[in-house]
Amino acid sequence: MMITVRQLCRLSQKKSLCCTVRLYDPGNVVRHHHGNKGRNQLVLNANGTNFHYFKKAACRQYNKDVGTKADLVKAIGYRCEWSHNYTAHDAILYALGVGVSTTQSDYLKFLFEKDENFCVLPSYGFIPAQKEVLLLTLEGRLPGLANLDPAKVLHGEQYMEVFRPMPRAATLRNECVVVDVIDKRSGALFLFDVHTYNDKDTLITYNQFSIFIVGFGGFGGKKTSNHEKPTIKPPTRPADYSVSQATSVDQAALYRLSGDYNPLHFNPTVAARVGFSKPILHGLCTLAYGIRHVLQQYANNDVAKFKAVKVRFSKPVYPGQTIKTNMWRDGNRVHFQCEVTETKDVVISGAYVDFHHID
């Protein structure tokens, strides 16, 4: 059914709802039509299929923000580079931050730099790649994100492929590009592709960060993207293997020292602004627990066998809660799902780890 802007105005006038109708294309006001002097406003998308009524106060805020939202698509193609230096000390601090403990049988290979088998956890590959992604979003450096409240920045999904095991120490170069911005209505989803190279320009890792900005949707952007790495549901059969591990109440405080200083994970005031009763654990910390559990069970902690991982962050974990990882093997792919034991909430879903080869 086709309906014109003028017809919508007449409809809204009968209901005493409309003050102004504005027709938007993806990011641009293309026509105005004035109705009666009612208390509300009707905003219509350019395709003529979606429209929303706003209270008068909400209209003022919508009209104030829409120019900013329209700029979001200008971020596509944005590029930047940065370097990241780390030592064995940094790798050990990270391992402690993601739950490696001296109570585990082979802790020396991750916690003692002089051990002959010392190596870096594959999930450390997130750390060099995340630095500028965090700054671009948390500090509102991208078009359309000026004056952004950091509490609105959430980590939606993550993909990483490891081409060479992480060195025990290195200076790495990162190349980042915003490959897409997706309109999720309740927010905007930014896709960042980050390629990480060593000092010989050898590719070490490729990461895709899916960063969700709460309240920045409705800008008329695309709803899906071919750039987005898909999640995969686990098999319907009972899990082949499960392992549980408690986090520390100080887990987020320790993990943040590896470089993720988002106040959402440490400042109670910031956490409260987005509806959390207290600071939540970093999604990449929760993910690292799951990866360690899968790596231990199916590869005996052989980091050279790790190839790739993809996950969706479904719900938060609070420091001190217990993470249970359920696993299903399918050839060289292991599907996994993490839940909080205390609440039964699934916190990581659609997840899998790919190995080069496992017995």
Short mmCIF file of C-alpha atoms in Angstrom, two decimals, residues 22 24 27-29 61-74 143-145 219:
data_model
loop_
_atom_site.label_atom_id
_atom_site.label_comp_id
_atom_site.label_asym_id
_atom_site.label_seq_id
_atom_site.Cartn_x
_atom_site.Cartn_y
_atom_site.Cartn_z
CA ARG A 22 9.87 15.43 7.56
CA TYR A 24 14.38 11.64 5.20
CA GLY A 27 21.00 10.95 6.01
CA ASN A 28 19.39 13.94 4.26
CA VAL A 29 16.21 15.95 4.75
CA GLN A 61 16.13 15.85 20.73
CA TYR A 62 15.49 13.85 17.54
CA ASN A 63 15.86 16.96 15.36
CA LYS A 64 19.01 17.91 17.27
CA ASP A 65 20.57 14.46 16.79
CA VAL A 66 19.47 13.60 13.24
CA GLY A 67 22.18 15.71 11.61
CA THR A 68 24.75 13.90 13.72
CA LYS A 69 23.30 10.49 12.88
CA ALA A 70 23.28 11.36 9.19
CA ASP A 71 27.06 11.70 9.38
CA LEU A 72 27.56 8.11 10.57
CA VAL A 73 27.83 6.69 7.04
CA LYS A 74 30.70 9.10 6.38
CA PRO A 143 31.83 11.25 12.00
CA GLY A 144 28.50 11.36 13.82
CA LEU A 145 29.92 10.39 17.21
CA PHE A 219 19.71 7.09 10.45
#
